[in-house]
Coordinates of C-alpha atoms and ligand atoms in Angstrom, one line a residue:
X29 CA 117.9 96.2 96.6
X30 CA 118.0 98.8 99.0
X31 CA 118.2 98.1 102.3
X32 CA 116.0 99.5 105.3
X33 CA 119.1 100.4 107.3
X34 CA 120.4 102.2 103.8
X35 CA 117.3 104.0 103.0
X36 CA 116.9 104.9 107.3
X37 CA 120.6 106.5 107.1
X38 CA 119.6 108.3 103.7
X39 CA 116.4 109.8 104.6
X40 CA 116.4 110.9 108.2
X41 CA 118.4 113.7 109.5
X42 CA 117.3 114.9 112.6
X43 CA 117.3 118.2 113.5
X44 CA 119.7 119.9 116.2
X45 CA 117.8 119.1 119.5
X46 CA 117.7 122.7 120.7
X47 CA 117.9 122.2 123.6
X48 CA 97.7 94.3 124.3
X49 CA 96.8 96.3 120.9
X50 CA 93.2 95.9 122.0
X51 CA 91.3 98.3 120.3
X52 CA 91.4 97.7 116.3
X53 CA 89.0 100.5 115.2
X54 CA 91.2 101.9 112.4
X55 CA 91.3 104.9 110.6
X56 CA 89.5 103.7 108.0
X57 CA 86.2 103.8 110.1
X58 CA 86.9 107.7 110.5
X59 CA 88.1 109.2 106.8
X60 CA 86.8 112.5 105.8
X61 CA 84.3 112.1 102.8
X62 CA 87.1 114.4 101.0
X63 CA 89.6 111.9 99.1
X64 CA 90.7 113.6 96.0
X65 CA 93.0 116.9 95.9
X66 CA 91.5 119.9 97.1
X67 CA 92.8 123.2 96.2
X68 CA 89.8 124.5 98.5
X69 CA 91.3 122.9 101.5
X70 CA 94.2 124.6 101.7
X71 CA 93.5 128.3 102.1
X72 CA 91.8 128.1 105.5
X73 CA 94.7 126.8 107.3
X74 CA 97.8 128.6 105.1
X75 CA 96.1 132.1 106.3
X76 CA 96.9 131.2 109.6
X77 CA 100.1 132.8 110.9
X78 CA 102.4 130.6 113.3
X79 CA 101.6 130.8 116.9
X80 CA 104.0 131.5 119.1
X81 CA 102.1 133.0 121.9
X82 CA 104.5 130.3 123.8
X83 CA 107.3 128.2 124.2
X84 CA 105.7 124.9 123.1
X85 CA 108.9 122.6 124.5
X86 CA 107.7 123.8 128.2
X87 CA 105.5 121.6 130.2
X88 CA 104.7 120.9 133.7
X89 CA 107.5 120.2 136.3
X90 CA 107.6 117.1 138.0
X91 CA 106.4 117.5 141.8
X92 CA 108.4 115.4 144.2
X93 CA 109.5 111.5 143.8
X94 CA 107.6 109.3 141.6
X95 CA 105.1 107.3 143.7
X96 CA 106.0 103.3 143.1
X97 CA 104.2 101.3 140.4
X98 CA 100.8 100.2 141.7
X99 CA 100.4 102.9 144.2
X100 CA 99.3 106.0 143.0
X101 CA 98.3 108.7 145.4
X102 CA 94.6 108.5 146.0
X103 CA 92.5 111.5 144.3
X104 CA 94.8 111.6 141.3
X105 CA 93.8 110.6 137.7
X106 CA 97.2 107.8 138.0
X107 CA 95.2 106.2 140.8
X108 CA 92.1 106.5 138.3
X109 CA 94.0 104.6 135.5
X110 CA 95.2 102.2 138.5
X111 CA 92.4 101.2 139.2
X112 CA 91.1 100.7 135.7
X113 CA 94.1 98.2 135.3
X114 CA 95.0 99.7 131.7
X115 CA 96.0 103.0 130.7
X116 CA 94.4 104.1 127.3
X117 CA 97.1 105.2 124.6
X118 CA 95.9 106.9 121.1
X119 CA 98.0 106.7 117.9
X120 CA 98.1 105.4 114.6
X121 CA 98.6 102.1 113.0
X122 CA 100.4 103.3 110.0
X123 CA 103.8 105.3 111.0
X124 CA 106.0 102.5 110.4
X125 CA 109.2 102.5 113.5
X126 CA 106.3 104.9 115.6
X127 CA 103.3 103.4 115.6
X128 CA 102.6 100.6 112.9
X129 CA 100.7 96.7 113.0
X130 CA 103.3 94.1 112.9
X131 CA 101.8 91.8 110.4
X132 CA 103.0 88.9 112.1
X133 CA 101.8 89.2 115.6
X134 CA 99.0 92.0 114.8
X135 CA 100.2 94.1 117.6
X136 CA 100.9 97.5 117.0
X137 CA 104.4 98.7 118.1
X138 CA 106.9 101.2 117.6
X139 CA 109.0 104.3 119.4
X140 CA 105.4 106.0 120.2
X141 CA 104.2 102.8 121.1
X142 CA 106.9 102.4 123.7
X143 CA 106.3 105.8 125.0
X144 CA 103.1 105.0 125.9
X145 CA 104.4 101.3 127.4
X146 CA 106.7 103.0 129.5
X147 CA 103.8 105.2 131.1
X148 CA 101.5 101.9 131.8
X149 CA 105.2 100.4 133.3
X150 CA 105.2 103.6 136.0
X151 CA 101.2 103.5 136.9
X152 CA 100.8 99.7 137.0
X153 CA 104.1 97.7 137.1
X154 CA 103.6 96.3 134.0
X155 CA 103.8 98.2 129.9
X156 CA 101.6 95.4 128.7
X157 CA 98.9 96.9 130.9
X158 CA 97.9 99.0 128.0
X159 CA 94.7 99.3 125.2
X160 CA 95.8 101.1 122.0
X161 CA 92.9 103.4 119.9
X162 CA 93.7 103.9 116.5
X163 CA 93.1 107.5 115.8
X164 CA 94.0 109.9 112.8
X165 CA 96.0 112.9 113.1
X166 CA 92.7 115.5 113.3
X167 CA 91.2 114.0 116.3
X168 CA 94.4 113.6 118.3
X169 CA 93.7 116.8 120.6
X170 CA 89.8 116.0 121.3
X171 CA 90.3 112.2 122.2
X172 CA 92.6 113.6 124.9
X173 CA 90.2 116.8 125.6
X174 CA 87.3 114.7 125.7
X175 CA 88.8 111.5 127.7
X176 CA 88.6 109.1 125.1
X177 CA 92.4 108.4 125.8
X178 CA 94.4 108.9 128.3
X179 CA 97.2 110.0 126.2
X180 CA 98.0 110.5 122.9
X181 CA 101.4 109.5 122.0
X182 CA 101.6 109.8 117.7
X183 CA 104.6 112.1 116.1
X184 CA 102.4 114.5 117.1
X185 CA 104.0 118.1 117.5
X186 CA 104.0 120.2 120.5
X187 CA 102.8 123.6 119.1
X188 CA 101.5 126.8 120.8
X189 CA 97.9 126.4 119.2
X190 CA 97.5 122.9 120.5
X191 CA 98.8 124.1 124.3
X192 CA 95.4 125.6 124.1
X193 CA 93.4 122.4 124.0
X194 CA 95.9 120.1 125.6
X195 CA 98.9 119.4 127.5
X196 CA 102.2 118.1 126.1
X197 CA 104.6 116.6 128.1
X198 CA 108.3 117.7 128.0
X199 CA 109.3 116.9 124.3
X200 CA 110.8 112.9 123.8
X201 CA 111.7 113.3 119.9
X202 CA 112.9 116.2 117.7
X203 CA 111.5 115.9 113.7
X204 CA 111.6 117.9 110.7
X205 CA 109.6 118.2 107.9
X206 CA 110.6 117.2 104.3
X207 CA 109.2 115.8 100.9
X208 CA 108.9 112.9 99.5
X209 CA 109.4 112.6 95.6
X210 CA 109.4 110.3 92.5
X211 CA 113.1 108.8 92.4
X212 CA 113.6 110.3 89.0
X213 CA 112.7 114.0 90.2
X214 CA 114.6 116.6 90.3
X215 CA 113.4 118.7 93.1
X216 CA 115.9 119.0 95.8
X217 CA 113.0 120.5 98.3
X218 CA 109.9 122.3 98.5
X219 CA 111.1 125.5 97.0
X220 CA 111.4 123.5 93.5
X221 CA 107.8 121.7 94.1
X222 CA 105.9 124.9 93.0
X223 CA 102.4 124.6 91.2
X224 CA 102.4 120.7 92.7
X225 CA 100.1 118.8 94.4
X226 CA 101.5 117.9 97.7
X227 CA 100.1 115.7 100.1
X228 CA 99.6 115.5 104.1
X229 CA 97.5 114.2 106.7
X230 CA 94.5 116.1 107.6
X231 CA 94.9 117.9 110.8
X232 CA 98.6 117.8 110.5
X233 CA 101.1 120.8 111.2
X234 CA 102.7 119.9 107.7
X235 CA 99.3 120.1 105.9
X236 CA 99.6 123.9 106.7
X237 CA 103.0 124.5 106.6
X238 CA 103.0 123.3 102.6
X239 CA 100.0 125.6 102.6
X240 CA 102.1 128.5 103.7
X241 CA 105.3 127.4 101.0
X242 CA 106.7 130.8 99.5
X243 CA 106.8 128.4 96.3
X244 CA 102.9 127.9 96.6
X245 CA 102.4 124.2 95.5
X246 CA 98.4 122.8 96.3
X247 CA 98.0 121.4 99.8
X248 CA 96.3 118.0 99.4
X249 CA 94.8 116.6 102.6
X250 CA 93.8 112.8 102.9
X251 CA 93.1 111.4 106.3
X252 CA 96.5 109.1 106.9
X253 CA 100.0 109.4 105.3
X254 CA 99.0 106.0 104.3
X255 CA 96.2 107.5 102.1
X256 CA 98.8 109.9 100.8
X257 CA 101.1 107.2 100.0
X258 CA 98.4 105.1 97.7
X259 CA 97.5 108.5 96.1
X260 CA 101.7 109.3 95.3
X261 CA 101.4 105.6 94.1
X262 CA 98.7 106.6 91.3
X263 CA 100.2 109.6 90.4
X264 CA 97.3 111.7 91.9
X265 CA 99.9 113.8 94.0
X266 CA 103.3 115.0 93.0
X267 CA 104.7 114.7 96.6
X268 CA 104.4 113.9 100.0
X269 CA 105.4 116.4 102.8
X270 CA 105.8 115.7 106.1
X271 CA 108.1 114.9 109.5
X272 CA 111.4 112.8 108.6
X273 CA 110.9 110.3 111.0
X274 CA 107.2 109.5 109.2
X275 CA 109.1 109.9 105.0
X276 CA 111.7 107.4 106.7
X277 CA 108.6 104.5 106.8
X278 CA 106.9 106.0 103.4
X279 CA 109.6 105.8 101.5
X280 CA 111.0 102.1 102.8
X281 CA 107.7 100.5 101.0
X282 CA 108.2 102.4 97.8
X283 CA 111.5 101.7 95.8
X284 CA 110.9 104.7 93.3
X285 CA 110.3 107.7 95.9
X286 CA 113.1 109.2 97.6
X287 CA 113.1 112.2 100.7
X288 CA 114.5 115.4 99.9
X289 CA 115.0 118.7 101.2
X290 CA 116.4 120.7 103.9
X291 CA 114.3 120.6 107.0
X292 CA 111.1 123.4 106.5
X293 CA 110.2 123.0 110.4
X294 CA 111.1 121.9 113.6
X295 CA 108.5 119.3 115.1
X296 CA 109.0 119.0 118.6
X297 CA 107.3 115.2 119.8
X298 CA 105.3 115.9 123.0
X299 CA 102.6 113.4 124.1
X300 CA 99.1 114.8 124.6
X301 CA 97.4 115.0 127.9
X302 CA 94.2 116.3 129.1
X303 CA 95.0 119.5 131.0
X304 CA 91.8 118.4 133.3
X305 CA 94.3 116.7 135.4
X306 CA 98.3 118.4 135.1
X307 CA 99.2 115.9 138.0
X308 CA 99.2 113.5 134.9
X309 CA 101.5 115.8 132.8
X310 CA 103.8 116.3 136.2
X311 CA 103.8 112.5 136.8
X312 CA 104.3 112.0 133.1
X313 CA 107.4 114.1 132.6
X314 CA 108.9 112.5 136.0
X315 CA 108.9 109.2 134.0
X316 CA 110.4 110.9 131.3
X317 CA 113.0 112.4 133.2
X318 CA 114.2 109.3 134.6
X319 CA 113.8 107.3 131.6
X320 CA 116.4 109.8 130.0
X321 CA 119.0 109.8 132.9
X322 CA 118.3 106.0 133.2
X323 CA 119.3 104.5 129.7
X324 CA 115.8 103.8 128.6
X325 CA 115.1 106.9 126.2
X326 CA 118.3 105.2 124.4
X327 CA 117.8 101.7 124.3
X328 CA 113.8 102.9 122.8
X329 CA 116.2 105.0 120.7
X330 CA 118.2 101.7 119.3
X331 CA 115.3 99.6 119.1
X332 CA 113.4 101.6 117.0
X333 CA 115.9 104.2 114.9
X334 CA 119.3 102.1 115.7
X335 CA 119.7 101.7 111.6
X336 CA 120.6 105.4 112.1
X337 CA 123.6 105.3 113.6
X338 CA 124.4 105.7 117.4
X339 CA 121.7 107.4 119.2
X340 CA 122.0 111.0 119.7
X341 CA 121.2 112.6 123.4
X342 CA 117.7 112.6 124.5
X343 CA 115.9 116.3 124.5
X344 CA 116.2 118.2 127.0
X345 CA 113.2 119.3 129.2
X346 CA 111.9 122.2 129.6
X347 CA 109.4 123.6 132.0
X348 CA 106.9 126.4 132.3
X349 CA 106.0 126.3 135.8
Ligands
LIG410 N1 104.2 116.0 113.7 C1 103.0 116.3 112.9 C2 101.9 116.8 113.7 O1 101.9 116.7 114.8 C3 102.6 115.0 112.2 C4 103.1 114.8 110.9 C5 102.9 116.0 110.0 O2 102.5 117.1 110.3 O3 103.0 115.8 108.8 O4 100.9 117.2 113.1

């Protein structure tokens, strides 16, 4: 029986690095009406070139010393979460080792998960001061835009097209995408998956990068990777494309699937902030930057990918101003 360390270690390469659950609402409450294969869907977003107006990895420098837990400067939107006594963290419930429900204890937990714990530990002394909302991956930028969350913290890809709705903080995790095939198949990547039926999440940067394959297989969208998984399962969909880290927790609850490829992207993991208020973001990569030099990023690191081996060195940040 495979193991979860063996099938970790076999599936997940990572890239170069270039430089209180309260809220159940799930997904399931929010699913497009669309759940069968749609050639349709997939023109729209293939057209689209790649932005790169930017350089997505740069966010907002830190300003000064990091105020102590439980006293945030007066007038900022930390002293706002302060004194709501919670922050407000969006992400999924289905990205097993980043955001998935324990079945035990119900909670919802994982690498993301403790992203977002470690923000609630700066603002209010405490990570367990936090409320999770379940969101898919298409709402991700308008729950943050439109203060539903505070931040989004959900594999979710700093890109130059979402800079324009949101903020990302300095990137905490470098992905890449691959695909996710029958055991007995002989594709070694998405160049051999032509003419296939590929699924990804709706509203995810793999949806339209399998859209914009030279090999041109059909872009299926369904509203989780967990919806993708069930329609792999029936034989609906040839394959499943998407970030490593996400193929690593597909393809440890199916026995006869296994991850292949070469890495098509690079997928940059920033968390999503309103850019209302950028003394967030600031405060936010100030947490990050100690929680790299201080041995936190790595112990996060072990707890959650340690089945990979020893962890490699956090990202490096970048700024833009
Ligand atoms: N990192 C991706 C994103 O932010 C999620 C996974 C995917 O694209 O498949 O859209």
């Amino acid at each position: 029986m495979r193991t979860r360390a063996a099938a970790l270690v076999a599936a997940l390469t990572l890239l170069a690095v270039t430089a209180c659950s309260g809220d159940t609402s799930g997904p399931s409450d929010r699913v497009r009406p669309e759940t069968g294969p749609s050639t349709e869907q997939a023109a729209p977003e293939a057209a689209a070139p790649a932005d790169t107006s930017c350089n997505p990895r740069a966010s907002r420098r830190p300003s000064g010393a990091l105020p102590a837990a439980g006293k945030m400067p007066a007038g900022t939107y930390m002293r706002k979460i302060q004194e709501r006594g919670y922050l407000i963290l969006g992400t999924s419930q289905d990205t097993l080792l980043f955001s998935s429900r324990n079945p035990f204890t119900g909670a919802i937990e994982g690498f993301d998960v403790d992203m977002g714990r470690q923000i609630a530990q700066a603002v209010l002394g405490d990570p367990g001061k936090i409320r999770i909302k379940v969101i898919p991956y298409a709402d991700r930028s308008e729950v943050v835009a439109d203060g539903t969350v505070d931040i989004v913290a959900d594999t979710m890809t700093a890109n130059c097209a979402r800079w324009k709705d949101t903020d990302f903080s300095s990137i905490y995790y470098d992905a890449g995408q691959k695909v996710l095939v029958k055991s007995t198949s002989d594709a070694r990547g998405i160049d051999d998956l032509g003419g296939k039926k590929i699924c990804a999440a709706e509203g995810s940067t793999s949806y339209t990068n399998i859209g914009a394959a030279a090999s041109k297989p059909t872009a299926v969208a369904l509203a989780t990777f967990g919806d993708c998984l069930v329609a792999f399962q029936r034989n609906e969909v040839d394959a499943i494309s998407t970030d490593d880290t996400i193929l690593v927790g597909l393809s440890a609850q199916d026995p006869y699937a296994k991850i292949v490829g070469p890495a098509l992207s690079k997928e940059p993991y920033g968390m999503a902030i309103s850019n209302a208020h950028q003394e967030f973001t600031r405060f936010v990569n100030a947490v990050l930057e100690k929680n790299r030099a201080n041995g936190t990023w790595k112990k996060t690191y072990e707890r959650w990918l340690g089945d990979l081996g020893p962890a490699p060195a956090p990202p490096a940040a970048e700024y833009r101003d």
